[in-house]
Amino acid sequence: MAVRQLPKEKATKDGRRWCFYDRIKVNGLTKLYVSKNYMTKSEAIKAERDFLVGLENKQINVTNMTFKQLYEEFYEYKKDKVKATTLRSYRRNIKQLSEFYELKIKDIKLEHYIQWRKRIGALDQRDKTKNGYYKLLKTILNYGTKWHDYNFTSIYNKMEKFNNPNRPPEEMKFYTWEEFKQFVSVIDDIKWKSLFEVLFFCGLRRGELRGLTWDNIDFYNNELSVVKNVVQEGDSRQYIVTTPKTRTSTRTLPLPQKVMDDIHELYFREKKQYGFSEKWYVFGDKEPLSAHILRHTKNKYTQLAGVKQIRIHDFRHSCASVLINNGASIMVVAKFLGHAKIDETLNTYSHLFKNKMDEIVQTMNNLE
């Protein structure tokens, strides 16, 4: 066994570069095993020790293993290695792989994949959603190859992401500044007014908004810090508090004075509640605001204001639109929204930047 630090270009999105590796025997065959990445050398060394103990205690016999059994083993393996939100996506997406459940891993053929792909391709869903199922299938097969030495080459070579060229692109919805002013004008509760102002002016994701606690608000510097993410389990009241989506999603954002004034007013109102703590959620109390209540309240104010219906996430698009239309660079927008890569910003908002490019051409045409 050996522990090493990978080069920077091979680091994960959150900066993890340490791993361990060695050659192990599976079913009599020797193969290279490389671990996932860890943040520190000591974490990688501890994971290496745990791995060795597990390897010694594990009798590998997968002759009759079914796809479902492989998934269950894969899920257990991932429990302490990925975020709770990723585990939730596994549980959700595995339902769309049901035709593989009872197949023995050694018997999975290309025709099984083709039949599955036809069914998924016919679903009235976005390519992004279908590719979530595709990614999980490929990840499970990769796990089977890595840990049980199965050979899925004949399937891998034929696997492709879903891409429907005939599906029209979805129109991005957002509020202009005038529409937002109309929307917020009907809100008479300081909590909801400041909440939607934070969404519009800061472009937070829903989970980031719900995860804000009072100790994340810097009243002296007029800033808020995004350090937590609240994820709800379906329609239940259960929730998970995790770190933000990516390393770059942890960020500190400036607040406009009018937003800061409203949050300040809300703070003094909330402080009067019995048992108040700086650890309370800004837009909840001891518990974070329910995603259902947030959506329901947004719909109510939308109807009262007589403006178009948009999703909570579309307030994030509204923020990006305001930034871009007021001259913010791609770098600034990416950093403000907490995108891991500039490509993500450009791919999402390329049509808005196109408008700015047209303005530049017009400026050049007006030069004498």
Short mmCIF file of C-alpha atoms in Angstrom, two decimals:
data_model
loop_
_atom_site.label_atom_id
_atom_site.label_comp_id
_atom_site.label_asym_id
_atom_site.label_seq_id
_atom_site.Cartn_x
_atom_site.Cartn_y
_atom_site.Cartn_z
CA MET A 1 0.00 0.00 0.00
CA ALA A 2 1.09 3.57 -0.64
CA VAL A 3 -0.29 7.04 0.01
CA ARG A 4 0.37 9.90 -2.39
CA GLN A 5 -0.73 13.43 -3.22
CA LEU A 6 -2.15 13.90 -6.70
CA PRO A 7 -1.29 16.91 -8.90
CA LYS A 8 -3.59 19.93 -8.62
CA GLU A 9 -5.34 19.20 -11.92
CA LYS A 10 -6.54 15.86 -10.54
CA ALA A 11 -8.01 17.34 -7.36
CA THR A 12 -11.74 17.08 -6.69
CA LYS A 13 -13.96 20.17 -6.84
CA ASP A 14 -13.46 20.74 -3.11
CA GLY A 15 -9.66 20.36 -3.30
CA ARG A 16 -9.14 16.73 -2.20
CA ARG A 17 -5.83 15.37 -3.53
CA TRP A 18 -4.62 12.58 -1.18
CA CYS A 19 -5.30 8.91 -2.04
CA PHE A 20 -3.94 5.43 -1.41
CA TYR A 21 -3.35 2.67 -3.93
CA ASP A 22 -2.08 -0.90 -4.25
CA ARG A 23 -2.54 -4.10 -6.17
CA ILE A 24 -5.07 -6.48 -4.70
CA LYS A 25 -6.33 -9.93 -5.61
CA VAL A 26 -9.96 -10.42 -6.60
CA ASN A 27 -11.13 -13.90 -7.61
CA GLY A 28 -7.51 -14.94 -8.06
CA LEU A 29 -6.64 -12.00 -10.32
CA THR A 30 -4.36 -9.13 -9.38
CA LYS A 31 -5.63 -5.64 -10.13
CA LEU A 32 -4.78 -2.06 -9.25
CA TYR A 33 -6.96 -0.42 -6.66
CA VAL A 34 -6.95 3.38 -6.28
CA SER A 35 -8.99 4.97 -3.51
CA LYS A 36 -11.12 8.09 -3.67
CA ASN A 37 -9.45 11.40 -2.86
CA TYR A 38 -9.07 12.71 0.70
CA MET A 39 -8.41 16.21 2.00
CA THR A 40 -5.34 15.38 4.11
CA LYS A 41 -2.60 12.76 4.22
CA SER A 42 -3.73 11.56 7.65
CA GLU A 43 -7.27 10.96 6.33
CA ALA A 44 -5.87 8.88 3.47
CA ILE A 45 -3.68 6.83 5.86
CA LYS A 46 -6.64 6.10 8.17
CA ALA A 47 -8.81 5.14 5.17
CA GLU A 48 -6.02 2.86 3.97
CA ARG A 49 -5.93 1.04 7.33
CA ASP A 50 -9.72 0.65 7.34
CA PHE A 51 -9.60 -0.66 3.79
CA LEU A 52 -6.97 -3.28 4.62
CA VAL A 53 -8.97 -4.53 7.61
CA GLY A 54 -12.10 -4.74 5.49
CA LEU A 55 -10.23 -6.55 2.73
CA GLU A 56 -8.87 -9.16 5.10
CA ASN A 57 -12.31 -9.82 6.60
CA LYS A 58 -14.21 -9.94 3.33
CA GLN A 59 -14.78 -13.17 1.44
CA ILE A 60 -15.40 -12.16 -2.18
CA ASN A 61 -17.72 -14.57 -3.95
CA VAL A 62 -19.90 -12.97 -6.57
CA THR A 63 -20.72 -15.84 -8.91
CA ASN A 64 -24.47 -15.39 -8.39
CA MET A 65 -24.54 -11.72 -7.43
CA THR A 66 -27.49 -9.85 -8.91
CA PHE A 67 -27.45 -6.25 -10.06
CA LYS A 68 -29.59 -5.27 -7.07
CA GLN A 69 -27.14 -6.91 -4.67
CA LEU A 70 -24.27 -5.10 -6.37
CA TYR A 71 -26.14 -1.79 -5.99
CA GLU A 72 -26.77 -2.45 -2.30
CA GLU A 73 -23.08 -3.20 -1.75
CA PHE A 74 -22.14 -0.10 -3.76
CA TYR A 75 -24.55 2.03 -1.70
CA GLU A 76 -23.09 0.80 1.59
CA TYR A 77 -19.57 1.46 0.31
CA LYS A 78 -20.49 5.04 -0.63
CA LYS A 79 -22.24 5.92 2.63
CA ASP A 80 -19.22 7.50 4.28
CA LYS A 81 -17.64 8.77 1.06
CA VAL A 82 -20.25 11.03 -0.54
CA LYS A 83 -22.65 13.70 0.66
CA ALA A 84 -26.15 12.87 1.89
CA THR A 85 -27.59 14.61 -1.16
CA THR A 86 -25.67 12.24 -3.44
CA LEU A 87 -26.98 9.23 -1.53
CA ARG A 88 -30.48 10.60 -1.94
CA SER A 89 -29.99 10.85 -5.71
CA TYR A 90 -28.85 7.19 -5.73
CA ARG A 91 -32.03 6.13 -3.95
CA ARG A 92 -34.16 8.15 -6.34
CA ASN A 93 -32.47 7.14 -9.59
CA ILE A 94 -32.11 3.42 -8.84
CA LYS A 95 -35.88 3.10 -9.31
CA GLN A 96 -35.36 3.68 -13.02
CA LEU A 97 -32.97 0.72 -13.26
CA SER A 98 -35.53 -1.84 -12.08
CA GLU A 99 -35.23 -4.10 -15.17
CA PHE A 100 -31.66 -4.92 -14.12
CA TYR A 101 -32.55 -5.83 -10.51
CA GLU A 102 -32.80 -9.63 -10.81
CA LEU A 103 -30.18 -10.06 -13.52
CA LYS A 104 -26.99 -11.74 -12.41
CA ILE A 105 -24.08 -9.41 -13.00
CA LYS A 106 -22.24 -11.98 -15.10
CA ASP A 107 -25.29 -12.31 -17.36
CA ILE A 108 -25.83 -8.62 -18.18
CA LYS A 109 -25.56 -8.18 -21.94
CA LEU A 110 -25.67 -5.33 -24.40
CA GLU A 111 -29.28 -6.14 -25.33
CA HIS A 112 -30.37 -5.47 -21.73
CA TYR A 113 -28.82 -2.02 -21.91
CA ILE A 114 -30.41 -1.32 -25.32
CA GLN A 115 -33.88 -2.24 -24.07
CA TRP A 116 -33.41 -0.08 -20.98
CA ARG A 117 -32.20 2.85 -23.07
CA LYS A 118 -35.26 2.63 -25.33
CA ARG A 119 -37.58 2.81 -22.34
CA ILE A 120 -35.76 5.72 -20.71
CA GLY A 121 -35.45 7.53 -24.02
CA ALA A 122 -39.24 7.43 -24.45
CA LEU A 123 -39.87 9.14 -21.09
CA ASP A 124 -41.12 12.72 -21.21
CA GLN A 125 -38.23 14.00 -19.14
CA ARG A 126 -35.29 16.33 -19.64
CA ASP A 127 -32.02 14.88 -20.92
CA LYS A 128 -30.41 16.01 -17.67
CA THR A 129 -32.81 13.80 -15.67
CA LYS A 130 -32.30 10.80 -17.96
CA ASN A 131 -28.55 11.23 -17.76
CA GLY A 132 -28.83 10.98 -13.98
CA TYR A 133 -30.12 7.41 -14.45
CA TYR A 134 -27.42 6.74 -17.05
CA LYS A 135 -24.67 8.01 -14.75
CA LEU A 136 -25.82 5.81 -11.87
CA LEU A 137 -25.94 2.72 -14.11
CA LYS A 138 -22.41 3.37 -15.35
CA THR A 139 -21.15 4.09 -11.83
CA ILE A 140 -22.54 0.78 -10.52
CA LEU A 141 -21.00 -1.14 -13.42
CA ASN A 142 -17.68 0.61 -12.76
CA TYR A 143 -17.92 -0.45 -9.13
CA GLY A 144 -18.48 -4.05 -10.23
CA THR A 145 -15.42 -3.85 -12.47
CA LYS A 146 -13.25 -2.29 -9.79
CA TRP A 147 -14.20 -4.54 -6.89
CA HIS A 148 -15.32 -7.78 -8.53
CA ASP A 149 -13.32 -7.75 -11.76
CA TYR A 150 -16.30 -8.01 -14.09
CA ASN A 151 -15.74 -7.05 -17.71
CA PHE A 152 -18.40 -4.74 -19.16
CA THR A 153 -16.32 -3.52 -22.10
CA SER A 154 -18.87 -4.60 -24.69
CA ILE A 155 -21.49 -2.45 -22.94
CA TYR A 156 -19.26 0.52 -22.05
CA ASN A 157 -18.26 1.00 -25.68
CA LYS A 158 -21.91 1.46 -26.66
CA MET A 159 -23.06 3.64 -23.77
CA GLU A 160 -23.79 7.27 -24.59
CA LYS A 161 -25.45 10.14 -22.79
CA PHE A 162 -29.02 11.03 -23.73
CA ASN A 163 -29.23 13.94 -26.13
CA ASN A 164 -32.51 14.67 -27.88
CA PRO A 165 -31.76 17.20 -30.67
CA ASN A 166 -35.46 17.62 -31.40
CA ARG A 167 -36.40 18.74 -27.91
CA PRO A 168 -36.71 22.55 -27.89
CA PRO A 169 -34.56 24.25 -25.26
CA GLU A 170 -36.44 25.24 -22.13
CA GLU A 171 -37.09 28.94 -21.83
CA MET A 172 -35.36 30.40 -18.81
CA LYS A 173 -37.76 32.27 -16.56
CA PHE A 174 -36.72 35.13 -14.30
CA TYR A 175 -37.97 38.43 -12.94
CA THR A 176 -36.69 41.71 -14.27
CA TRP A 177 -36.06 44.43 -11.70
CA GLU A 178 -39.47 45.98 -12.50
CA GLU A 179 -41.24 42.63 -12.11
CA PHE A 180 -39.49 41.94 -8.83
CA LYS A 181 -40.48 45.34 -7.46
CA GLN A 182 -44.09 44.56 -8.35
CA PHE A 183 -43.81 41.12 -6.73
CA VAL A 184 -42.28 42.36 -3.48
CA SER A 185 -44.66 45.36 -3.24
CA VAL A 186 -47.51 43.11 -2.03
CA ILE A 187 -45.49 41.55 0.80
CA ASP A 188 -46.31 43.08 4.18
CA ASP A 189 -44.37 40.62 6.38
CA ILE A 190 -40.73 41.65 6.94
CA LYS A 191 -39.63 38.01 7.08
CA TRP A 192 -40.93 37.19 3.62
CA LYS A 193 -39.89 40.52 2.17
CA SER A 194 -36.28 40.07 3.27
CA LEU A 195 -36.31 36.40 2.24
CA PHE A 196 -37.23 37.13 -1.37
CA GLU A 197 -34.83 40.08 -1.43
CA VAL A 198 -32.01 37.74 -0.42
CA LEU A 199 -33.02 35.31 -3.16
CA PHE A 200 -33.16 38.04 -5.78
CA PHE A 201 -30.06 40.05 -4.82
CA CYS A 202 -27.81 37.18 -3.71
CA GLY A 203 -28.87 34.38 -6.06
CA LEU A 204 -28.85 31.71 -3.35
CA ARG A 205 -29.90 28.18 -4.04
CA ARG A 206 -32.98 27.10 -2.10
CA GLY A 207 -30.99 24.91 0.30
CA GLU A 208 -28.48 27.70 0.90
CA LEU A 209 -31.28 30.11 1.77
CA ARG A 210 -32.87 27.64 4.16
CA GLY A 211 -29.48 26.96 5.76
CA LEU A 212 -28.76 30.58 6.69
CA THR A 213 -28.45 31.10 10.44
CA TRP A 214 -28.11 34.41 12.24
CA ASP A 215 -24.41 33.86 12.87
CA ASN A 216 -23.96 33.86 9.08
CA ILE A 217 -25.07 37.52 8.93
CA ASP A 218 -22.35 40.15 9.39
CA PHE A 219 -24.24 43.33 10.30
CA TYR A 220 -21.02 45.33 10.60
CA ASN A 221 -19.80 44.64 7.05
CA ASN A 222 -23.24 44.14 5.47
CA GLU A 223 -22.45 40.59 4.33
CA LEU A 224 -23.84 37.10 4.57
CA SER A 225 -21.85 33.87 4.45
CA VAL A 226 -23.05 30.75 2.68
CA VAL A 227 -21.66 27.80 4.66
CA LYS A 228 -24.58 25.37 4.95
CA ASN A 229 -27.14 23.68 2.75
CA VAL A 230 -30.48 22.27 3.94
CA VAL A 231 -31.93 19.42 1.93
CA GLN A 232 -35.44 18.10 2.50
CA GLU A 233 -36.24 14.40 2.15
CA GLY A 234 -39.10 14.38 -0.35
CA ASP A 235 -42.36 15.81 1.02
CA SER A 236 -41.56 14.77 4.58
CA ARG A 237 -40.52 17.13 7.37
CA GLN A 238 -37.15 15.39 7.61
CA TYR A 239 -34.15 17.38 6.45
CA ILE A 240 -30.38 17.11 6.24
CA VAL A 241 -27.88 19.89 6.89
CA THR A 242 -24.82 19.53 4.66
CA THR A 243 -22.02 21.66 3.29
CA PRO A 244 -22.85 23.68 0.16
CA LYS A 245 -22.98 21.99 -3.23
CA THR A 246 -19.30 22.52 -4.15
CA ARG A 247 -16.20 24.03 -2.56
CA THR A 248 -16.77 27.29 -4.45
CA SER A 249 -20.37 27.42 -3.22
CA THR A 250 -19.01 28.39 0.20
CA ARG A 251 -18.82 32.14 -0.23
CA THR A 252 -19.39 35.54 1.37
CA LEU A 253 -21.69 37.97 -0.42
CA PRO A 254 -22.26 41.71 0.04
CA LEU A 255 -25.81 42.83 0.80
CA PRO A 256 -27.42 45.99 -0.59
CA GLN A 257 -28.22 48.48 2.17
CA LYS A 258 -32.01 48.20 1.68
CA VAL A 259 -31.80 44.41 2.09
CA MET A 260 -29.58 44.79 5.12
CA ASP A 261 -32.05 47.22 6.69
CA ASP A 262 -34.89 44.72 6.29
CA ILE A 263 -32.83 41.84 7.72
CA HIS A 264 -31.90 44.09 10.63
CA GLU A 265 -35.58 44.77 11.31
CA LEU A 266 -36.32 41.04 11.14
CA TYR A 267 -33.44 40.32 13.52
CA PHE A 268 -34.82 42.63 16.22
CA ARG A 269 -38.25 41.06 15.84
CA GLU A 270 -36.89 37.50 16.10
CA LYS A 271 -34.73 38.31 19.12
CA LYS A 272 -37.91 38.82 21.14
CA GLN A 273 -38.84 35.15 20.77
CA TYR A 274 -38.29 32.95 23.80
CA GLY A 275 -35.06 30.97 23.60
CA PHE A 276 -33.72 32.90 20.62
CA SER A 277 -30.17 31.99 19.60
CA GLU A 278 -27.72 33.20 16.96
CA LYS A 279 -27.80 29.59 15.74
CA TRP A 280 -31.48 29.92 14.80
CA TYR A 281 -32.32 29.89 11.12
CA VAL A 282 -32.84 33.37 9.67
CA PHE A 283 -36.03 32.43 7.83
CA GLY A 284 -37.16 29.68 10.18
CA ASP A 285 -36.56 29.40 13.91
CA LYS A 286 -34.93 26.48 15.70
CA GLU A 287 -35.70 24.51 12.57
CA PRO A 288 -35.16 25.60 8.96
CA LEU A 289 -38.06 26.87 6.88
CA SER A 290 -40.06 24.11 5.19
CA ALA A 291 -39.54 23.86 1.43
CA HIS A 292 -43.30 23.32 1.04
CA ILE A 293 -44.16 26.52 2.96
CA LEU A 294 -41.58 28.46 0.95
CA ARG A 295 -43.08 27.32 -2.34
CA HIS A 296 -46.67 27.87 -1.17
CA THR A 297 -45.92 31.41 0.05
CA LYS A 298 -44.13 32.31 -3.16
CA ASN A 299 -47.16 31.18 -5.17
CA LYS A 300 -49.49 33.25 -2.96
CA TYR A 301 -47.53 36.46 -3.43
CA THR A 302 -47.13 35.81 -7.15
CA GLN A 303 -50.90 35.71 -7.54
CA LEU A 304 -51.42 38.79 -5.38
CA ALA A 305 -48.86 40.77 -7.38
CA GLY A 306 -50.21 39.65 -10.77
CA VAL A 307 -46.77 38.65 -12.06
CA LYS A 308 -45.74 35.50 -13.88
CA GLN A 309 -45.17 32.30 -11.95
CA ILE A 310 -41.52 31.31 -11.52
CA ARG A 311 -39.76 28.68 -9.43
CA ILE A 312 -37.71 29.43 -6.32
CA HIS A 313 -34.59 28.56 -8.32
CA ASP A 314 -35.57 31.16 -10.93
CA PHE A 315 -34.82 33.92 -8.44
CA ARG A 316 -31.23 32.76 -8.85
CA HIS A 317 -31.56 33.24 -12.61
CA SER A 318 -33.07 36.66 -11.90
CA CYS A 319 -29.99 37.62 -9.90
CA ALA A 320 -27.68 36.47 -12.71
CA SER A 321 -29.72 38.46 -15.23
CA VAL A 322 -29.41 41.64 -13.14
CA LEU A 323 -25.65 41.17 -12.78
CA ILE A 324 -25.05 40.49 -16.47
CA ASN A 325 -27.32 43.27 -17.72
CA ASN A 326 -25.48 45.71 -15.49
CA GLY A 327 -22.08 44.84 -16.88
CA ALA A 328 -20.77 42.14 -14.53
CA SER A 329 -18.09 39.94 -16.09
CA ILE A 330 -18.41 36.17 -16.45
CA MET A 331 -15.83 35.77 -13.67
CA VAL A 332 -17.82 37.93 -11.25
CA VAL A 333 -21.11 36.16 -11.99
CA ALA A 334 -19.52 32.72 -11.54
CA LYS A 335 -17.97 33.71 -8.21
CA PHE A 336 -21.14 35.42 -6.97
CA LEU A 337 -23.31 32.38 -7.75
CA GLY A 338 -20.75 29.92 -6.39
CA HIS A 339 -20.31 27.98 -9.62
CA ALA A 340 -17.50 25.43 -9.60
CA LYS A 341 -16.46 26.30 -13.16
CA ILE A 342 -16.91 29.31 -15.42
CA ASP A 343 -18.16 26.91 -18.11
CA GLU A 344 -21.23 26.25 -15.96
CA THR A 345 -22.00 29.98 -15.84
CA LEU A 346 -21.43 30.47 -19.55
CA ASN A 347 -23.48 27.42 -20.54
CA THR A 348 -26.38 28.49 -18.33
CA TYR A 349 -26.43 32.19 -19.20
CA SER A 350 -24.82 32.28 -22.64
CA HIS A 351 -27.94 33.90 -24.16
CA LEU A 352 -27.67 36.80 -21.70
CA PHE A 353 -23.98 37.33 -22.45
CA LYS A 354 -24.87 37.22 -26.16
CA ASN A 355 -26.97 40.33 -25.62
CA LYS A 356 -23.97 42.06 -24.06
CA MET A 357 -21.80 41.07 -27.03
CA ASP A 358 -24.34 42.68 -29.35
CA GLU A 359 -24.06 45.87 -27.31
CA ILE A 360 -20.28 45.84 -27.72
CA VAL A 361 -20.58 45.48 -31.51
CA GLN A 362 -23.03 48.37 -31.55
CA THR A 363 -20.59 50.48 -29.54
CA MET A 364 -17.84 49.71 -32.05
CA ASN A 365 -20.13 50.56 -34.94
CA ASN A 366 -20.77 53.96 -33.38
CA LEU A 367 -17.04 54.79 -33.24
CA GLU A 368 -15.90 57.41 -35.66
#
